[in-house]
Tab-separated table of N, CA and C in Angstrom:
chain	number	residue	atom	x	y	z
A	1475	PHE	N	-35.829	10.079	-19.855
A	1475	PHE	CA	-35.976	8.646	-19.902
A	1475	PHE	C	-37.167	8.222	-19.053
A	1476	GLU	N	-37.775	7.126	-19.467
A	1476	GLU	CA	-38.900	6.594	-18.709
A	1476	GLU	C	-38.726	5.094	-18.519
A	1477	GLY	N	-39.155	4.601	-17.389
A	1477	GLY	CA	-39.255	3.177	-17.098
A	1477	GLY	C	-38.150	2.304	-17.624
A	1478	ASP	N	-38.471	1.526	-18.670
A	1478	ASP	CA	-37.536	0.553	-19.230
A	1478	ASP	C	-36.269	1.212	-19.775
A	1479	GLN	N	-36.409	2.393	-20.366
A	1479	GLN	CA	-35.234	3.091	-20.892
A	1479	GLN	C	-34.262	3.455	-19.770
A	1480	LEU	N	-34.785	3.907	-18.665
A	1480	LEU	CA	-33.954	4.274	-17.526
A	1480	LEU	C	-33.217	3.054	-16.977
A	1481	VAL	N	-33.907	1.945	-16.870
A	1481	VAL	CA	-33.283	0.706	-16.396
A	1481	VAL	C	-32.200	0.261	-17.374
A	1482	ALA	N	-32.489	0.289	-18.662
A	1482	ALA	CA	-31.521	-0.132	-19.677
A	1482	ALA	C	-30.274	0.749	-19.639
A	1483	GLN	N	-30.447	2.051	-19.532
A	1483	GLN	CA	-29.310	2.969	-19.463
A	1483	GLN	C	-28.477	2.718	-18.208
A	1484	SER	N	-29.137	2.467	-17.101
A	1484	SER	CA	-28.428	2.191	-15.846
A	1484	SER	C	-27.586	0.931	-15.962
A	1485	VAL	N	-28.140	-0.106	-16.562
A	1485	VAL	CA	-27.408	-1.359	-16.743
A	1485	VAL	C	-26.202	-1.146	-17.652
A	1486	ILE	N	-26.368	-0.396	-18.721
A	1486	ILE	CA	-25.258	-0.122	-19.644
A	1486	ILE	C	-24.133	0.612	-18.927
A	1487	PHE	N	-24.471	1.632	-18.145
A	1487	PHE	CA	-23.444	2.375	-17.402
A	1487	PHE	C	-22.737	1.473	-16.399
A	1488	PHE	N	-23.485	0.621	-15.725
A	1488	PHE	CA	-22.900	-0.293	-14.744
A	1488	PHE	C	-21.933	-1.261	-15.413
A	1489	ILE	N	-22.348	-1.870	-16.511
A	1489	ILE	CA	-21.513	-2.847	-17.210
A	1489	ILE	C	-20.271	-2.181	-17.783
A	1490	ALA	N	-20.416	-0.996	-18.354
A	1490	ALA	CA	-19.263	-0.289	-18.918
A	1490	ALA	C	-18.242	0.026	-17.831
A	1491	GLY	N	-18.698	0.472	-16.676
A	1491	GLY	CA	-17.790	0.767	-15.568
A	1491	GLY	C	-17.124	-0.480	-15.029
A	1492	LEU	N	-17.863	-1.555	-14.966
A	1492	LEU	CA	-17.332	-2.822	-14.467
A	1492	LEU	C	-16.256	-3.363	-15.397
A	1493	GLU	N	-16.509	-3.292	-16.691
A	1493	GLU	CA	-15.558	-3.831	-17.662
A	1493	GLU	C	-14.245	-3.057	-17.649
A	1494	THR	N	-14.301	-1.730	-17.624
A	1494	THR	CA	-13.062	-0.951	-17.634
A	1494	THR	C	-12.250	-1.199	-16.365
A	1495	SER	N	-12.919	-1.324	-15.229
A	1495	SER	CA	-12.204	-1.620	-13.978
A	1495	SER	C	-11.570	-3.002	-14.034
A	1496	ALA	N	-12.298	-3.975	-14.541
A	1496	ALA	CA	-11.784	-5.345	-14.628
A	1496	ALA	C	-10.579	-5.424	-15.561
A	1497	VAL	N	-10.636	-4.725	-16.678
A	1497	VAL	CA	-9.520	-4.723	-17.628
A	1497	VAL	C	-8.286	-4.095	-16.993
A	1498	THR	N	-8.468	-2.985	-16.297
A	1498	THR	CA	-7.342	-2.314	-15.642
A	1498	THR	C	-6.719	-3.212	-14.578
A	1499	ILE	N	-7.536	-3.847	-13.772
A	1499	ILE	CA	-7.025	-4.749	-12.735
A	1499	ILE	C	-6.281	-5.925	-13.370
A	1500	ALA	N	-6.832	-6.495	-14.428
A	1500	ALA	CA	-6.192	-7.641	-15.083
A	1500	ALA	C	-4.820	-7.263	-15.638
A	1501	PHE	N	-4.725	-6.141	-16.311
A	1501	PHE	CA	-3.431	-5.721	-16.850
A	1501	PHE	C	-2.459	-5.339	-15.738
A	1502	GLY	N	-2.949	-4.750	-14.662
A	1502	GLY	CA	-2.091	-4.438	-13.523
A	1502	GLY	C	-1.500	-5.699	-12.920
A	1503	MET	N	-2.331	-6.716	-12.749
A	1503	MET	CA	-1.857	-7.995	-12.213
A	1503	MET	C	-0.866	-8.660	-13.177
A	1504	TYR	N	-1.126	-8.534	-14.461
A	1504	TYR	CA	-0.218	-9.077	-15.477
A	1504	TYR	C	1.164	-8.438	-15.357
A	1505	GLU	N	1.199	-7.102	-15.252
A	1505	GLU	CA	2.474	-6.398	-15.133
A	1505	GLU	C	3.196	-6.763	-13.842
A	1506	LEU	N	2.459	-6.884	-12.747
A	1506	LEU	CA	3.089	-7.274	-11.483
A	1506	LEU	C	3.631	-8.700	-11.551
A	1507	ALA	N	2.942	-9.585	-12.262
A	1507	ALA	CA	3.420	-10.962	-12.420
A	1507	ALA	C	4.690	-11.005	-13.271
A	1508	LYS	N	4.769	-10.132	-14.266
A	1508	LYS	CA	5.953	-10.074	-15.128
A	1508	LYS	C	7.158	-9.485	-14.406
A	1509	GLN	N	6.901	-8.638	-13.409
A	1509	GLN	CA	7.983	-7.915	-12.736
A	1509	GLN	C	7.911	-8.147	-11.222
A	1510	PRO	N	8.466	-9.256	-10.758
A	1510	PRO	CA	8.352	-9.611	-9.339
A	1510	PRO	C	8.920	-8.559	-8.388
A	1511	GLU	N	9.925	-7.803	-8.832
A	1511	GLU	CA	10.486	-6.774	-7.957
A	1511	GLU	C	9.472	-5.661	-7.695
A	1512	LEU	N	8.669	-5.329	-8.695
A	1512	LEU	CA	7.598	-4.343	-8.494
A	1512	LEU	C	6.519	-4.918	-7.588
A	1513	GLN	N	6.190	-6.181	-7.817
A	1513	GLN	CA	5.182	-6.851	-6.998
A	1513	GLN	C	5.589	-6.827	-5.522
A	1514	GLU	N	6.849	-7.104	-5.260
A	1514	GLU	CA	7.331	-7.122	-3.879
A	1514	GLU	C	7.294	-5.720	-3.266
A	1515	ARG	N	7.649	-4.719	-4.047
A	1515	ARG	CA	7.623	-3.342	-3.529
A	1515	ARG	C	6.197	-2.895	-3.209
A	1516	VAL	N	5.255	-3.226	-4.076
A	1516	VAL	CA	3.846	-2.898	-3.815
A	1516	VAL	C	3.363	-3.647	-2.576
A	1517	ARG	N	3.704	-4.913	-2.481
A	1517	ARG	CA	3.300	-5.734	-1.332
A	1517	ARG	C	3.837	-5.150	-0.029
A	1518	GLU	N	5.115	-4.777	-0.018
A	1518	GLU	CA	5.718	-4.201	1.186
A	1518	GLU	C	5.038	-2.890	1.581
A	1519	GLU	N	4.744	-2.049	0.573
A	1519	GLU	CA	4.073	-0.782	0.867
A	1519	GLU	C	2.698	-1.028	1.486
A	1520	ILE	N	1.948	-1.944	0.912
A	1520	ILE	CA	0.604	-2.236	1.419
A	1520	ILE	C	0.673	-2.775	2.845
A	1521	LEU	N	1.546	-3.749	3.080
A	1521	LEU	CA	1.661	-4.323	4.424
A	1521	LEU	C	2.104	-3.281	5.442
A	1522	ASP	N	3.037	-2.419	5.056
A	1522	ASP	CA	3.528	-1.379	5.958
A	1522	ASP	C	2.424	-0.392	6.323
A	1523	ILE	N	1.645	0.027	5.340
A	1523	ILE	CA	0.589	1.013	5.592
A	1523	ILE	C	-0.586	0.387	6.338
A	1524	LEU	N	-0.900	-0.859	6.048
A	1524	LEU	CA	-2.026	-1.502	6.727
A	1524	LEU	C	-1.757	-1.755	8.208
A	1525	LYS	N	-0.483	-1.733	8.614
A	1525	LYS	CA	-0.158	-1.849	10.042
A	1525	LYS	C	-0.730	-0.670	10.828
A	1526	ASP	N	-0.923	0.463	10.142
A	1526	ASP	CA	-1.351	1.702	10.793
A	1526	ASP	C	-2.861	1.837	10.910
A	1527	GLY	N	-3.587	0.759	10.974
A	1527	GLY	CA	-5.018	0.892	11.196
A	1527	GLY	C	-5.907	0.226	10.178
A	1528	GLY	N	-5.380	-0.647	9.379
A	1528	GLY	CA	-6.228	-1.373	8.446
A	1528	GLY	C	-6.531	-0.603	7.174
A	1529	LEU	N	-7.467	-1.133	6.428
A	1529	LEU	CA	-7.820	-0.583	5.129
A	1529	LEU	C	-8.833	0.541	5.295
A	1530	THR	N	-8.350	1.774	5.199
A	1530	THR	CA	-9.205	2.956	5.259
A	1530	THR	C	-8.917	3.815	4.041
A	1531	TYR	N	-9.794	4.753	3.775
A	1531	TYR	CA	-9.597	5.670	2.651
A	1531	TYR	C	-8.284	6.431	2.819
A	1532	GLU	N	-8.019	6.889	4.028
A	1532	GLU	CA	-6.802	7.649	4.297
A	1532	GLU	C	-5.554	6.807	4.050
A	1533	ASN	N	-5.593	5.546	4.460
A	1533	ASN	CA	-4.442	4.670	4.239
A	1533	ASN	C	-4.243	4.352	2.764
A	1534	VAL	N	-5.312	4.216	2.022
A	1534	VAL	CA	-5.182	3.988	0.579
A	1534	VAL	C	-4.511	5.195	-0.074
A	1535	LEU	N	-4.846	6.396	0.374
A	1535	LEU	CA	-4.220	7.603	-0.174
A	1535	LEU	C	-2.723	7.656	0.119
A	1536	LYS	N	-2.273	6.979	1.145
A	1536	LYS	CA	-0.844	6.943	1.491
A	1536	LYS	C	-0.051	6.008	0.580
A	1537	MET	N	-0.717	5.172	-0.173
A	1537	MET	CA	-0.043	4.167	-1.012
A	1537	MET	C	0.420	4.805	-2.320
A	1538	LYS	N	1.499	5.572	-2.233
A	1538	LYS	CA	2.002	6.337	-3.383
A	1538	LYS	C	2.543	5.431	-4.489
A	1539	TYR	N	3.275	4.394	-4.111
A	1539	TYR	CA	3.848	3.516	-5.134
A	1539	TYR	C	2.757	2.730	-5.853
A	1540	LEU	N	1.771	2.254	-5.113
A	1540	LEU	CA	0.644	1.556	-5.733
A	1540	LEU	C	-0.065	2.476	-6.721
A	1541	ASN	N	-0.226	3.735	-6.356
A	1541	ASN	CA	-0.851	4.706	-7.252
A	1541	ASN	C	-0.033	4.868	-8.535
A	1542	LYS	N	1.289	4.886	-8.410
A	1542	LYS	CA	2.148	4.990	-9.596
A	1542	LYS	C	1.998	3.761	-10.492
A	1543	VAL	N	1.897	2.589	-9.879
A	1543	VAL	CA	1.724	1.353	-10.653
A	1543	VAL	C	0.388	1.386	-11.407
A	1544	ILE	N	-0.656	1.842	-10.744
A	1544	ILE	CA	-1.973	1.935	-11.389
A	1544	ILE	C	-1.933	2.936	-12.535
A	1545	ASN	N	-1.319	4.096	-12.307
A	1545	ASN	CA	-1.229	5.103	-13.371
A	1545	ASN	C	-0.427	4.600	-14.562
A	1546	GLU	N	0.658	3.871	-14.301
A	1546	GLU	CA	1.454	3.322	-15.395
A	1546	GLU	C	0.675	2.240	-16.144
A	1547	THR	N	-0.094	1.447	-15.430
A	1547	THR	CA	-0.948	0.445	-16.073
A	1547	THR	C	-1.954	1.124	-16.997
A	1548	LEU	N	-2.559	2.209	-16.523
A	1548	LEU	CA	-3.521	2.939	-17.356
A	1548	LEU	C	-2.845	3.586	-18.562
A	1549	ARG	N	-1.582	3.989	-18.399
A	1549	ARG	CA	-0.858	4.573	-19.531
A	1549	ARG	C	-0.554	3.506	-20.576
A	1550	LEU	N	-0.101	2.337	-20.115
A	1550	LEU	CA	0.260	1.264	-21.045
A	1550	LEU	C	-0.950	0.588	-21.680
A	1551	TYR	N	-2.019	0.448	-20.904
A	1551	TYR	CA	-3.207	-0.280	-21.360
A	1551	TYR	C	-4.460	0.545	-21.074
A	1552	PRO	N	-4.673	1.624	-21.801
A	1552	PRO	CA	-5.871	2.432	-21.527
A	1552	PRO	C	-7.145	1.645	-21.838
A	1553	PRO	N	-8.127	1.660	-20.928
A	1553	PRO	CA	-9.357	0.902	-21.164
A	1553	PRO	C	-10.183	1.462	-22.320
A	1554	ALA	N	-10.016	2.730	-22.609
A	1554	ALA	CA	-10.733	3.361	-23.724
A	1554	ALA	C	-9.775	4.338	-24.401
A	1555	PRO	N	-8.924	3.828	-25.304
A	1555	PRO	CA	-7.922	4.705	-25.914
A	1555	PRO	C	-8.559	5.787	-26.777
A	1556	ILE	N	-8.232	7.011	-26.446
A	1556	ILE	CA	-8.764	8.156	-27.184
A	1556	ILE	C	-7.624	9.135	-27.402
A	1557	LEU	N	-7.472	9.608	-28.608
A	1557	LEU	CA	-6.491	10.642	-28.895
A	1557	LEU	C	-7.255	11.947	-29.032
A	1558	ASP	N	-7.123	12.810	-28.029
A	1558	ASP	CA	-7.911	14.039	-28.045
A	1558	ASP	C	-7.117	15.246	-28.516
A	1559	ARG	N	-5.946	15.015	-29.069
A	1559	ARG	CA	-5.147	16.128	-29.576
A	1559	ARG	C	-5.488	16.366	-31.043
A	1560	VAL	N	-5.442	17.625	-31.425
A	1560	VAL	CA	-5.711	18.005	-32.806
A	1560	VAL	C	-4.505	18.783	-33.310
A	1561	ALA	N	-4.015	18.431	-34.491
A	1561	ALA	CA	-2.865	19.131	-35.055
A	1561	ALA	C	-3.224	20.584	-35.332
A	1562	SER	N	-2.314	21.477	-34.984
A	1562	SER	CA	-2.575	22.902	-35.206
A	1562	SER	C	-2.220	23.323	-36.619
A	1563	GLU	N	-1.424	22.485	-37.309
A	1563	GLU	CA	-1.094	22.773	-38.703
A	1563	GLU	C	-0.801	21.464	-39.418
A	1564	ASP	N	-0.859	21.484	-40.737
A	1564	ASP	CA	-0.590	20.294	-41.532
A	1564	ASP	C	0.882	19.918	-41.451
A	1565	TYR	N	1.152	18.621	-41.449
A	1565	TYR	CA	2.512	18.108	-41.419
A	1565	TYR	C	2.921	17.742	-42.829
A	1566	LYS	N	4.128	18.149	-43.220
A	1566	LYS	CA	4.594	17.850	-44.584
A	1566	LYS	C	5.778	16.937	-44.551
């Protein structure tokens, strides 16, 4: 790539990454709004872990329930749905 092409490709990658993150966050917030008990559990976990030194990479890794909520959001609402399985034989 040269000059303008490199800039254009960089912008495309940036926008694509931004959109998928925004979609995931929006659906995650939607699910938490629909299920207040999950919202409260995530909130309690975050507040409990943040008592131990604020927002750090290590503390984010301790947020196991939040990670499960994010993974379930990605399962329910994949930002780029792809079926990568191939049938090994014909179905009759």
